[in-house]
PDB file of C-alpha atoms and ligand atoms in Angstrom:
ATOM      1  CA  MET V 205      -2.372 -25.701 -15.722  1.00  0.00           C
ATOM      2  CA  ILE V 206      -5.370 -24.442 -17.598  1.00  0.00           C
ATOM      3  CA  ASP V 207      -7.641 -26.739 -15.909  1.00  0.00           C
ATOM      4  CA  GLY V 208      -6.890 -24.722 -12.474  1.00  0.00           C
ATOM      5  CA  ILE V 209      -7.462 -21.336 -14.106  1.00  0.00           C
ATOM      6  CA  TYR V 210     -10.744 -22.637 -15.657  1.00  0.00           C
ATOM      7  CA  SER V 211     -12.205 -23.941 -12.445  1.00  0.00           C
ATOM      8  CA  ARG V 212     -11.295 -20.533 -10.401  1.00  0.00           C
ATOM      9  CA  LEU V 213     -13.302 -18.779 -13.100  1.00  0.00           C
ATOM     10  CA  LYS V 214     -16.358 -20.995 -12.100  1.00  0.00           C
ATOM     11  CA  ASN V 215     -15.710 -20.899  -8.284  1.00  0.00           C
ATOM     12  CA  GLU V 216     -18.434 -19.594  -6.267  1.00  0.00           C
ATOM     13  CA  GLN V 217     -16.202 -18.160  -3.304  1.00  0.00           C
ATOM     14  CA  VAL V 218     -14.143 -16.103  -5.946  1.00  0.00           C
ATOM     15  CA  ARG V 219     -17.101 -15.097  -7.753  1.00  0.00           C
ATOM     16  CA  ARG V 220     -18.466 -13.463  -4.323  1.00  0.00           C
ATOM     17  CA  ALA V 221     -15.087 -11.951  -3.480  1.00  0.00           C
ATOM     18  CA  VAL V 222     -14.950 -10.289  -6.755  1.00  0.00           C
ATOM     19  CA  GLU V 223     -18.299  -8.841  -6.577  1.00  0.00           C
ATOM     20  CA  ILE V 224     -17.756  -7.607  -2.987  1.00  0.00           C
ATOM     21  CA  GLN V 225     -14.588  -6.176  -4.299  1.00  0.00           C
ATOM     22  CA  SER V 226     -16.479  -4.052  -6.848  1.00  0.00           C
ATOM     23  CA  ALA V 227     -18.678  -2.798  -3.981  1.00  0.00           C
ATOM     24  CA  ILE V 228     -15.462  -2.015  -2.002  1.00  0.00           C
ATOM     25  CA  ARG V 229     -14.099   0.076  -4.941  1.00  0.00           C
ATOM     26  CA  MET V 230     -17.258   2.057  -5.466  1.00  0.00           C
ATOM     27  CA  GLU V 231     -17.536   2.797  -1.783  1.00  0.00           C
ATOM     28  CA  MET V 232     -14.207   3.950  -1.670  1.00  0.00           C
ATOM     29  CA  LYS V 233     -14.672   6.216  -4.612  1.00  0.00           C
ATOM     30  CA  ARG V 234     -17.940   7.443  -3.134  1.00  0.00           C
ATOM     31  CA  PHE V 235     -16.311   8.292   0.179  1.00  0.00           C
ATOM     32  CA  LEU V 236     -13.273  10.044  -1.304  1.00  0.00           C
ATOM     33  CA  HIS V 237     -15.072  12.000  -3.857  1.00  0.00           C
ATOM     34  CA  GLU V 238     -17.481  13.279  -0.794  1.00  0.00           C
ATOM     35  CA  ARG V 239     -14.142  14.319   1.171  1.00  0.00           C
ATOM     36  CA  GLY V 240     -12.842  16.244  -2.005  1.00  0.00           C
ATOM     37  CA  PHE V 241     -10.489  13.870  -3.555  1.00  0.00           C
ATOM     38  CA  VAL V 242      -9.870  13.926  -7.255  1.00  0.00           C
ATOM     39  CA  GLU V 243      -9.140  10.491  -8.815  1.00  0.00           C
ATOM     40  CA  ILE V 244      -6.078  10.483 -11.153  1.00  0.00           C
ATOM     41  CA  PRO V 245      -5.388   7.597 -13.712  1.00  0.00           C
ATOM     42  CA  PRO V 246      -2.848   5.175 -12.785  1.00  0.00           C
ATOM     43  CA  VAL V 247       0.693   5.330 -14.172  1.00  0.00           C
ATOM     44  CA  ILE V 248       1.719   2.066 -15.560  1.00  0.00           C
ATOM     45  CA  ILE V 249       5.157   2.632 -17.057  1.00  0.00           C
ATOM     46  CA  SER V 250       7.545   5.307 -16.132  1.00  0.00           C
ATOM     47  CA  PRO V 251      11.494   5.846 -15.434  1.00  0.00           C
ATOM     48  CA  LEU V 252      10.341   6.712 -11.947  1.00  0.00           C
ATOM     49  CA  THR V 253       9.102   4.033  -9.601  1.00  0.00           C
ATOM     50  CA  ASP V 254       9.389   2.754  -5.840  1.00  0.00           C
ATOM     51  CA  PRO V 255      12.711   1.214  -5.293  1.00  0.00           C
ATOM     52  CA  LEU V 256      10.909  -0.680  -2.414  1.00  0.00           C
ATOM     53  CA  ARG V 257      12.886  -1.769   0.903  1.00  0.00           C
ATOM     54  CA  HIS V 258      12.555  -5.409  -0.224  1.00  0.00           C
ATOM     55  CA  GLU V 259      13.890  -7.481  -3.054  1.00  0.00           C
ATOM     56  CA  THR V 260      11.764  -8.005  -6.137  1.00  0.00           C
ATOM     57  CA  TYR V 261      12.707  -8.933  -9.708  1.00  0.00           C
ATOM     58  CA  GLU V 262      13.188  -6.080 -12.018  1.00  0.00           C
ATOM     59  CA  ALA V 263      10.705  -5.465 -14.634  1.00  0.00           C
ATOM     60  CA  HIS V 264      11.828  -2.900 -17.310  1.00  0.00           C
ATOM     61  CA  ILE V 265      10.793  -2.072 -20.900  1.00  0.00           C
ATOM     62  CA  ASN V 266      12.821  -0.321 -23.187  1.00  0.00           C
ATOM     63  CA  TYR V 267      10.925   1.954 -25.685  1.00  0.00           C
ATOM     64  CA  TYR V 268      12.859   3.991 -28.417  1.00  0.00           C
ATOM     65  CA  GLY V 269      16.105   4.074 -26.437  1.00  0.00           C
ATOM     66  CA  HIS V 270      14.214   5.095 -23.015  1.00  0.00           C
ATOM     67  CA  ARG V 271      14.114   2.721 -20.083  1.00  0.00           C
ATOM     68  CA  TYR V 272      10.925   2.430 -18.237  1.00  0.00           C
ATOM     69  CA  SER V 273       9.848   0.443 -15.105  1.00  0.00           C
ATOM     70  CA  LEU V 274       6.570  -1.091 -14.596  1.00  0.00           C
ATOM     71  CA  THR V 275       5.200   0.603 -11.514  1.00  0.00           C
ATOM     72  CA  LYS V 276       6.048  -1.036  -8.204  1.00  0.00           C
ATOM     73  CA  SER V 277       4.184   2.001  -6.429  1.00  0.00           C
ATOM     74  CA  MET V 278       3.137   5.499  -7.505  1.00  0.00           C
ATOM     75  CA  ILE V 279       4.571   7.202  -4.478  1.00  0.00           C
ATOM     76  CA  PHE V 280       6.620   9.604  -6.715  1.00  0.00           C
ATOM     77  CA  HIS V 281       3.903  10.395  -8.859  1.00  0.00           C
ATOM     78  CA  LYS V 282       1.585  11.043  -5.924  1.00  0.00           C
ATOM     79  CA  GLN V 283       4.077  13.676  -4.605  1.00  0.00           C
ATOM     80  CA  LEU V 284       4.309  15.338  -8.094  1.00  0.00           C
ATOM     81  CA  ALA V 285       0.419  15.235  -8.470  1.00  0.00           C
ATOM     82  CA  LEU V 286       0.099  17.320  -5.491  1.00  0.00           C
ATOM     83  CA  LEU V 287       1.848  20.167  -7.346  1.00  0.00           C
ATOM     84  CA  SER V 288      -1.590  20.201  -9.262  1.00  0.00           C
ATOM     85  CA  LEU V 289      -4.189  18.839  -6.835  1.00  0.00           C
ATOM     86  CA  ASN V 290      -4.676  19.005  -3.133  1.00  0.00           C
ATOM     87  CA  LYS V 291      -5.891  15.646  -2.437  1.00  0.00           C
ATOM     88  CA  ILE V 292      -5.665  12.862  -4.888  1.00  0.00           C
ATOM     89  CA  PHE V 293      -6.238   9.023  -5.194  1.00  0.00           C
ATOM     90  CA  SER V 294      -5.557   6.342  -7.782  1.00  0.00           C
ATOM     91  CA  PHE V 295      -6.585   2.656  -8.088  1.00  0.00           C
ATOM     92  CA  SER V 296      -2.998   1.759  -9.122  1.00  0.00           C
ATOM     93  CA  PRO V 297      -1.976  -1.352 -10.462  1.00  0.00           C
ATOM     94  CA  ASN V 298       1.357  -2.485  -9.172  1.00  0.00           C
ATOM     95  CA  ILE V 299       3.790  -5.021 -10.472  1.00  0.00           C
ATOM     96  CA  ARG V 300       6.168  -6.530  -7.918  1.00  0.00           C
ATOM     97  CA  LEU V 301       7.715  -9.777  -9.403  1.00  0.00           C
ATOM     98  CA  GLU V 302       7.949 -11.195  -5.611  1.00  0.00           C
ATOM     99  CA  PRO V 303      10.374 -14.047  -4.792  1.00  0.00           C
ATOM    100  CA  LEU V 304       9.064 -17.477  -4.309  1.00  0.00           C
ATOM    101  CA  GLU V 305       9.284 -17.478  -0.461  1.00  0.00           C
ATOM    102  CA  ARG V 306       6.224 -14.936  -0.328  1.00  0.00           C
ATOM    103  CA  ARG V 307       4.121 -17.465  -2.245  1.00  0.00           C
ATOM    104  CA  GLU V 308       2.705 -19.201   0.979  1.00  0.00           C
ATOM    105  CA  THR V 309       1.868 -15.854   3.028  1.00  0.00           C
ATOM    106  CA  GLY V 310      -1.631 -15.502   1.668  1.00  0.00           C
ATOM    107  CA  ARG V 311      -0.902 -11.828   1.124  1.00  0.00           C
ATOM    108  CA  HIS V 312       1.253 -11.502  -2.057  1.00  0.00           C
ATOM    109  CA  LEU V 313       0.527 -11.343  -5.574  1.00  0.00           C
ATOM    110  CA  ALA V 314       2.989 -10.432  -8.432  1.00  0.00           C
ATOM    111  CA  GLU V 315       0.326  -8.077  -9.683  1.00  0.00           C
ATOM    112  CA  PHE V 316      -2.179  -6.200  -7.395  1.00  0.00           C
ATOM    113  CA  THR V 317      -4.016  -3.122  -6.996  1.00  0.00           C
ATOM    114  CA  GLN V 318      -3.529  -0.126  -4.408  1.00  0.00           C
ATOM    115  CA  LEU V 319      -5.905   2.536  -3.463  1.00  0.00           C
ATOM    116  CA  ASP V 320      -3.098   5.047  -3.248  1.00  0.00           C
ATOM    117  CA  LEU V 321      -4.011   8.332  -1.830  1.00  0.00           C
ATOM    118  CA  GLU V 322      -2.194  11.479  -0.839  1.00  0.00           C
ATOM    119  CA  ILE V 323      -3.133  14.663   0.865  1.00  0.00           C
ATOM    120  CA  ARG V 324      -1.069  18.149   0.539  1.00  0.00           C
ATOM    121  CA  ASP V 325       0.118  19.702   3.925  1.00  0.00           C
ATOM    122  CA  ALA V 326      -1.501  16.619   5.689  1.00  0.00           C
ATOM    123  CA  THR V 327      -0.229  15.012   8.842  1.00  0.00           C
ATOM    124  CA  ARG V 328      -0.041  11.320   9.654  1.00  0.00           C
ATOM    125  CA  GLU V 329      -2.939  11.609  12.046  1.00  0.00           C
ATOM    126  CA  ASP V 330      -5.138  13.064   9.245  1.00  0.00           C
ATOM    127  CA  VAL V 331      -4.362  10.206   7.183  1.00  0.00           C
ATOM    128  CA  MET V 332      -5.165   7.652   9.819  1.00  0.00           C
ATOM    129  CA  SER V 333      -8.469   9.221  10.715  1.00  0.00           C
ATOM    130  CA  LEU V 334      -9.425   9.438   7.065  1.00  0.00           C
ATOM    131  CA  VAL V 335      -8.566   5.639   6.630  1.00  0.00           C
ATOM    132  CA  GLU V 336     -10.443   4.761   9.873  1.00  0.00           C
ATOM    133  CA  ASP V 337     -13.619   6.690   8.653  1.00  0.00           C
ATOM    134  CA  MET V 338     -13.328   5.008   5.157  1.00  0.00           C
ATOM    135  CA  LEU V 339     -13.080   1.555   6.630  1.00  0.00           C
ATOM    136  CA  VAL V 340     -16.282   2.316   8.759  1.00  0.00           C
ATOM    137  CA  HIS V 341     -17.866   3.644   5.911  1.00  0.00           C
ATOM    138  CA  ILE V 342     -16.976   0.664   3.678  1.00  0.00           C
ATOM    139  CA  LEU V 343     -17.930  -2.109   6.233  1.00  0.00           C
ATOM    140  CA  SER V 344     -21.119  -0.436   7.051  1.00  0.00           C
ATOM    141  CA  SER V 345     -22.117  -0.013   3.468  1.00  0.00           C
ATOM    142  CA  LEU V 346     -21.437  -3.570   2.544  1.00  0.00           C
ATOM    143  CA  ARG V 347     -23.239  -4.941   5.448  1.00  0.00           C
ATOM    144  CA  LYS V 348     -26.464  -3.550   4.015  1.00  0.00           C
ATOM    145  CA  LYS V 349     -26.205  -5.910   1.163  1.00  0.00           C
ATOM    146  CA  TYR V 350     -23.825  -8.687   1.946  1.00  0.00           C
ATOM    147  CA  ASP V 351     -23.441 -11.103   4.859  1.00  0.00           C
ATOM    148  CA  VAL V 352     -19.681 -10.118   5.035  1.00  0.00           C
ATOM    149  CA  GLU V 353     -17.474 -11.775   7.500  1.00  0.00           C
ATOM    150  CA  ALA V 354     -15.658  -8.713   8.873  1.00  0.00           C
ATOM    151  CA  GLY V 355     -17.508  -6.469  11.444  1.00  0.00           C
ATOM    152  CA  VAL V 356     -17.716  -2.687  11.322  1.00  0.00           C
ATOM    153  CA  PRO V 357     -14.452  -1.489  13.223  1.00  0.00           C
ATOM    154  CA  LYS V 358     -14.546   0.996  16.215  1.00  0.00           C
ATOM    155  CA  LYS V 359     -12.728   4.277  15.938  1.00  0.00           C
ATOM    156  CA  PRO V 360     -10.097   5.254  17.042  1.00  0.00           C
ATOM    157  CA  PHE V 361      -8.040   2.214  16.017  1.00  0.00           C
ATOM    158  CA  GLU V 362      -5.476   1.389  18.607  1.00  0.00           C
ATOM    159  CA  ARG V 363      -1.951   2.857  17.852  1.00  0.00           C
ATOM    160  CA  ILE V 364       1.142   1.063  18.890  1.00  0.00           C
ATOM    161  CA  THR V 365       4.814   2.069  18.273  1.00  0.00           C
ATOM    162  CA  PHE V 366       7.165  -0.110  16.649  1.00  0.00           C
ATOM    163  CA  ALA V 367       9.604   0.239  19.374  1.00  0.00           C
ATOM    164  CA  GLU V 368       6.887  -1.135  21.828  1.00  0.00           C
ATOM    165  CA  VAL V 369       5.688  -4.058  19.644  1.00  0.00           C
ATOM    166  CA  TYR V 370       9.315  -5.114  18.730  1.00  0.00           C
ATOM    167  CA  ARG V 371      10.162  -5.028  22.648  1.00  0.00           C
ATOM    168  CA  ARG V 372       7.053  -7.182  23.393  1.00  0.00           C
ATOM    169  CA  TYR V 373       6.987  -9.491  20.517  1.00  0.00           C
ATOM    170  CA  GLY V 374      10.426  -9.596  18.953  1.00  0.00           C
ATOM    171  CA  GLU V 375      10.949 -10.205  15.049  1.00  0.00           C
ATOM    172  CA  ASP V 376       7.726 -11.783  14.427  1.00  0.00           C
ATOM    173  CA  PHE V 377       5.545  -8.990  15.972  1.00  0.00           C
ATOM    174  CA  GLU V 378       3.281  -8.393  13.110  1.00  0.00           C
ATOM    175  CA  THR V 379       1.976 -12.018  12.904  1.00  0.00           C
ATOM    176  CA  LEU V 380       1.737 -12.498  16.656  1.00  0.00           C
ATOM    177  CA  LEU V 381      -0.163  -9.290  17.251  1.00  0.00           C
ATOM    178  CA  SER V 382      -2.307  -9.599  14.070  1.00  0.00           C
ATOM    179  CA  LYS V 383      -3.254 -13.056  15.548  1.00  0.00           C
ATOM    180  CA  GLU V 384      -4.017 -11.834  18.954  1.00  0.00           C
ATOM    181  CA  LYS V 385      -6.069  -8.755  18.175  1.00  0.00           C
ATOM    182  CA  LYS V 386      -9.810  -8.515  17.408  1.00  0.00           C
ATOM    183  CA  GLU V 387      -9.869  -5.262  15.676  1.00  0.00           C
ATOM    184  CA  PRO V 388      -7.551  -3.428  13.045  1.00  0.00           C
ATOM    185  CA  PHE V 389      -4.747  -1.545  14.690  1.00  0.00           C
ATOM    186  CA  TRP V 390      -1.820   0.884  13.695  1.00  0.00           C
ATOM    187  CA  ILE V 391       1.900   0.253  14.290  1.00  0.00           C
ATOM    188  CA  ILE V 392       3.491   3.562  14.138  1.00  0.00           C
ATOM    189  CA  ASP V 393       7.125   5.229  14.184  1.00  0.00           C
ATOM    190  CA  MET V 394       9.097   2.638  12.040  1.00  0.00           C
ATOM    191  CA  PRO V 395      12.789   2.614  12.248  1.00  0.00           C
ATOM    192  CA  ILE V 396      14.545   4.035   9.202  1.00  0.00           C
ATOM    193  CA  HIS V 397      16.116   0.911   8.114  1.00  0.00           C
ATOM    194  CA  SER V 398      12.825  -0.878   7.640  1.00  0.00           C
ATOM    195  CA  ARG V 399      11.411   1.802   5.162  1.00  0.00           C
ATOM    196  CA  GLU V 400      12.107   3.727   2.004  1.00  0.00           C
ATOM    197  CA  PHE V 401      13.696   7.161   1.876  1.00  0.00           C
ATOM    198  CA  TYR V 402      10.474   8.973   1.162  1.00  0.00           C
ATOM    199  CA  ASP V 403       8.973   8.546   4.766  1.00  0.00           C
ATOM    200  CA  TYR V 404       9.641  11.577   6.979  1.00  0.00           C
ATOM    201  CA  GLU V 405      12.194  11.161   9.671  1.00  0.00           C
ATOM    202  CA  TYR V 406      11.200  13.226  12.580  1.00  0.00           C
ATOM    203  CA  LYS V 407      13.655  12.300  15.155  1.00  0.00           C
ATOM    204  CA  PRO V 408      16.967  10.387  14.434  1.00  0.00           C
ATOM    205  CA  GLY V 409      16.263   7.079  12.928  1.00  0.00           C
ATOM    206  CA  VAL V 410      12.474   7.230  13.520  1.00  0.00           C
ATOM    207  CA  LEU V 411       9.890   7.833  10.894  1.00  0.00           C
ATOM    208  CA  ARG V 412       6.387   9.543  11.109  1.00  0.00           C
ATOM    209  CA  ASP V 413       4.869   6.609   9.323  1.00  0.00           C
ATOM    210  CA  MET V 414       2.243   3.948   9.915  1.00  0.00           C
ATOM    211  CA  ASP V 415       1.182   0.273   8.869  1.00  0.00           C
ATOM    212  CA  LEU V 416      -2.407  -0.679   9.350  1.00  0.00           C
ATOM    213  CA  ILE V 417      -2.599  -4.316  10.468  1.00  0.00           C
ATOM    214  CA  TYR V 418      -5.653  -6.387  10.202  1.00  0.00           C
ATOM    215  CA  PRO V 419      -6.673  -8.681  13.065  1.00  0.00           C
ATOM    216  CA  MET V 420      -7.230 -12.462  13.092  1.00  0.00           C
ATOM    217  CA  GLY V 421      -4.071 -13.104  11.416  1.00  0.00           C
ATOM    218  CA  PHE V 422      -4.736 -11.298   8.177  1.00  0.00           C
ATOM    219  CA  GLY V 423      -1.593  -9.080   8.618  1.00  0.00           C
ATOM    220  CA  GLU V 424      -0.548  -6.016   6.978  1.00  0.00           C
ATOM    221  CA  ALA V 425      -3.282  -3.910   5.286  1.00  0.00           C
ATOM    222  CA  ALA V 426      -1.630  -0.645   4.267  1.00  0.00           C
ATOM    223  CA  SER V 427       1.475   1.409   4.636  1.00  0.00           C
ATOM    224  CA  GLY V 428       1.911   5.158   4.663  1.00  0.00           C
ATOM    225  CA  GLY V 429       3.298   8.108   6.323  1.00  0.00           C
ATOM    226  CA  GLU V 430       4.417  11.864   6.169  1.00  0.00           C
ATOM    227  CA  ARG V 431       6.866  12.397   3.385  1.00  0.00           C
ATOM    228  CA  GLU V 432      10.129  13.960   2.980  1.00  0.00           C
ATOM    229  CA  HIS V 433       9.783  16.829   0.425  1.00  0.00           C
ATOM    230  CA  GLN V 434      12.815  19.058   0.881  1.00  0.00           C
ATOM    231  CA  TYR V 435      15.587  18.493  -1.640  1.00  0.00           C
ATOM    232  CA  GLU V 436      18.572  18.461   0.996  1.00  0.00           C
ATOM    233  CA  ARG V 437      16.781  16.092   3.120  1.00  0.00           C
ATOM    234  CA  ILE V 438      16.023  13.799   0.279  1.00  0.00           C
ATOM    235  CA  VAL V 439      19.545  13.654  -0.943  1.00  0.00           C
ATOM    236  CA  ASP V 440      20.637  12.834   2.533  1.00  0.00           C
ATOM    237  CA  ARG V 441      18.141  10.098   2.836  1.00  0.00           C
ATOM    238  CA  ILE V 442      18.853   8.519  -0.263  1.00  0.00           C
ATOM    239  CA  ARG V 443      22.722   8.441   0.565  1.00  0.00           C
ATOM    240  CA  ARG V 444      21.951   7.007   4.120  1.00  0.00           C
ATOM    241  CA  GLY V 445      19.657   4.356   2.215  1.00  0.00           C
ATOM    242  CA  GLY V 446      22.714   3.166   0.445  1.00  0.00           C
ATOM    243  CA  TYR V 447      21.733   4.284  -2.980  1.00  0.00           C
ATOM    244  CA  HIS V 448      23.470   6.124  -5.793  1.00  0.00           C
ATOM    245  CA  LEU V 449      22.134   9.462  -6.284  1.00  0.00           C
ATOM    246  CA  GLU V 450      22.206   8.903 -10.055  1.00  0.00           C
ATOM    247  CA  ASP V 451      19.656   6.242  -9.723  1.00  0.00           C
ATOM    248  CA  PHE V 452      17.263   8.939  -8.633  1.00  0.00           C
ATOM    249  CA  SER V 453      18.345  11.837 -10.750  1.00  0.00           C
ATOM    250  CA  ILE V 454      14.816  12.516 -12.357  1.00  0.00           C
ATOM    251  CA  TYR V 455      13.067  12.436  -9.242  1.00  0.00           C
ATOM    252  CA  LEU V 456      15.811  14.890  -7.794  1.00  0.00           C
ATOM    253  CA  GLU V 457      15.329  17.155 -10.605  1.00  0.00           C
ATOM    254  CA  PHE V 458      11.892  17.622  -9.557  1.00  0.00           C
ATOM    255  CA  ALA V 459      12.708  17.811  -5.728  1.00  0.00           C
ATOM    256  CA  LYS V 460      15.081  20.545  -6.511  1.00  0.00           C
ATOM    257  CA  ARG V 461      12.198  22.509  -8.208  1.00  0.00           C
ATOM    258  CA  GLY V 462      10.073  21.905  -5.012  1.00  0.00           C
ATOM    259  CA  LEU V 463       7.672  19.243  -3.857  1.00  0.00           C
ATOM    260  CA  PRO V 464       4.771  20.030  -1.601  1.00  0.00           C
ATOM    261  CA  SER V 465       4.724  18.577   1.980  1.00  0.00           C
ATOM    262  CA  SER V 466       2.318  15.667   2.231  1.00  0.00           C
ATOM    263  CA  ALA V 467       1.082  12.515   3.858  1.00  0.00           C
ATOM    264  CA  GLY V 468      -0.588   9.406   2.290  1.00  0.00           C
ATOM    265  CA  ILE V 469      -1.245   5.798   2.388  1.00  0.00           C
ATOM    266  CA  GLY V 470      -1.498   2.695  -0.028  1.00  0.00           C
ATOM    267  CA  ILE V 471      -4.046   0.240   0.824  1.00  0.00           C
ATOM    268  CA  GLY V 472      -4.069  -3.225  -1.020  1.00  0.00           C
ATOM    269  CA  ILE V 473      -7.414  -3.973  -2.600  1.00  0.00           C
ATOM    270  CA  GLU V 474      -7.036  -7.654  -2.744  1.00  0.00           C
ATOM    271  CA  ARG V 475      -5.986  -7.804   0.918  1.00  0.00           C
ATOM    272  CA  LEU V 476      -9.054  -5.712   1.983  1.00  0.00           C
ATOM    273  CA  THR V 477     -11.228  -8.043   0.003  1.00  0.00           C
ATOM    274  CA  ARG V 478      -9.631 -11.155   1.661  1.00  0.00           C
ATOM    275  CA  TYR V 479      -9.960  -9.661   4.967  1.00  0.00           C
ATOM    276  CA  VAL V 480     -13.666  -8.564   4.339  1.00  0.00           C
ATOM    277  CA  CYS V 481     -14.622 -12.238   3.102  1.00  0.00           C
ATOM    278  CA  SER V 482     -12.065 -13.974   5.318  1.00  0.00           C
ATOM    279  CA  LEU V 483     -10.515 -15.916   2.385  1.00  0.00           C
ATOM    280  CA  ASP V 484      -7.311 -18.146   2.985  1.00  0.00           C
ATOM    281  CA  SER V 485      -5.443 -16.189   0.421  1.00  0.00           C
ATOM    282  CA  VAL V 486      -5.232 -12.982  -1.837  1.00  0.00           C
ATOM    283  CA  GLU V 487      -5.310 -15.228  -4.877  1.00  0.00           C
ATOM    284  CA  ASP V 488      -9.085 -15.902  -4.386  1.00  0.00           C
ATOM    285  CA  ALA V 489      -9.601 -12.225  -4.296  1.00  0.00           C
ATOM    286  CA  THR V 490      -9.315 -11.874  -8.095  1.00  0.00           C
ATOM    287  CA  LEU V 491     -10.214 -13.748 -11.204  1.00  0.00           C
ATOM    288  CA  PHE V 492      -6.856 -13.688 -12.714  1.00  0.00           C
ATOM    289  CA  PRO V 493      -4.180 -13.676  -9.826  1.00  0.00           C
ATOM    290  CA  LYS V 494      -0.570 -13.499 -10.945  1.00  0.00           C
ATOM    291  CA  VAL V 495       0.474 -16.283  -8.618  1.00  0.00           C
ATOM    292  CA  ILE V 496       4.083 -16.167  -7.571  1.00  0.00           C
ATOM    293  CA  GLY V 497       6.212 -18.598  -9.292  1.00  0.00           C
ATOM    294  CA  GLU V 498       3.212 -20.023 -11.273  1.00  0.00           C
ATOM    295  CA  PHE V 499       2.049 -19.802 -14.951  1.00  0.00           C
ATOM    296  CA  SER V 500      -0.850 -17.331 -14.717  1.00  0.00           C
ATOM    297  CA  ILE V 501      -2.950 -15.664 -17.406  1.00  0.00           C
TER     298      ILE V 501
HETATM  299  P1  AMP L  93       3.732  -1.193   0.575  1.00  0.00           P
HETATM  300  O1  AMP L  93       3.908   0.199   0.140  1.00  0.00           O
HETATM  301  O2  AMP L  93       4.856  -1.992   0.053  1.00  0.00           O
HETATM  302  O3  AMP L  93       3.569  -1.521   1.856  1.00  0.00           O
HETATM  303  O4  AMP L  93       2.586  -1.746  -0.217  1.00  0.00           O
HETATM  304  C1  AMP L  93       1.159  -1.089   0.086  1.00  0.00           C
HETATM  305  C2  AMP L  93       0.219  -1.971   0.382  1.00  0.00           C
HETATM  306  O5  AMP L  93      -0.104  -2.749  -0.889  1.00  0.00           O
HETATM  307  C3  AMP L  93       0.425  -3.082   1.307  1.00  0.00           C
HETATM  308  O6  AMP L  93       0.183  -2.626   2.664  1.00  0.00           O
HETATM  309  C4  AMP L  93      -0.295  -4.302   0.799  1.00  0.00           C
HETATM  310  O7  AMP L  93      -1.788  -4.042   1.232  1.00  0.00           O
HETATM  311  C5  AMP L  93      -0.433  -4.178  -0.498  1.00  0.00           C
HETATM  312  N1  AMP L  93       0.623  -5.135  -1.188  1.00  0.00           N
HETATM  313  C6  AMP L  93       2.091  -4.927  -1.186  1.00  0.00           C
HETATM  314  N2  AMP L  93       2.719  -5.770  -1.959  1.00  0.00           N
HETATM  315  C7  AMP L  93       1.464  -6.594  -2.139  1.00  0.00           C
HETATM  316  C8  AMP L  93       1.626  -7.843  -2.994  1.00  0.00           C
HETATM  317  N3  AMP L  93       2.881  -8.442  -3.473  1.00  0.00           N
HETATM  318  N4  AMP L  93       0.434  -8.435  -3.158  1.00  0.00           N
HETATM  319  C9  AMP L  93      -0.698  -7.973  -2.798  1.00  0.00           C
HETATM  320  N5  AMP L  93      -0.721  -6.850  -2.130  1.00  0.00           N
HETATM  321  C10 AMP L  93       0.289  -6.154  -1.721  1.00  0.00           C
HETATM  322 MG1   MG L  94       4.015  -2.178   3.750  1.00  0.00          MG
END
């Protein structure tokens, strides 16, 4: 057990990936500061976190009689932060105790970091264009210093609707398309049942949201969208999502007082590093991976 962890710490491929990841983070910060974003510190424990559309084991802490969750994503805090600032980002550690069947995807850890950003009064298109510019910036900067595997993508990335990819490729559309494509691309307009209640429903059953997908089989890079921000609409979406309103009472208290309209996205840092360095697994994009189902330090 310790032997494996020890040898990872001396592995050259991992060392290089971690160095490149450090450069990626620096370029992200540089880019976002130039665009007027303010970095906010991550929230690690809170009574509010993302319910997520897929199952993970719960991670709670009881502290003086209050129950906190370890952050699964900062979505709600991003909306609240926009009461104070117009454009925000955070390098947000997420704890998602993923089930064992996700171990072999090459894309899942139980602890990872998202670059999570949100913009007040923005559209989905604003966010997609920003992320495209940011990836072009990161990859061109990296290529000045490192002989990285991923090329500089060309703007604008292709946009394909969920309905179209589903019709052409069926259930396994993401894997099939990701293997087929040579450049990153967007899947837009997810159906309501595939996402959480905070993505904006712009026509019945269809959300104004998006996933960024890496080419060459690397799969999902990022998820984002325009957000629901009106109290009545949020209540309706929570109900239709099959949840109890009581489970979101704190969030609803804020929503009742008024949330700004916004759009944003979360980009997995380990997945981006994996793509840039063409690694087999996100486990090799960090020194201390929390490997699903295995003892990790
Ligand atoms: P989500 O909102 O669930 O799509 O998560 C946002 C982004 O975080 C995803 O697009 C991935 O890049 C990354 N991500 C999500 N879950 C994991 C995980 N278990 N391990 C590593 N990265 C993840
Ligand atoms: Mg996603």
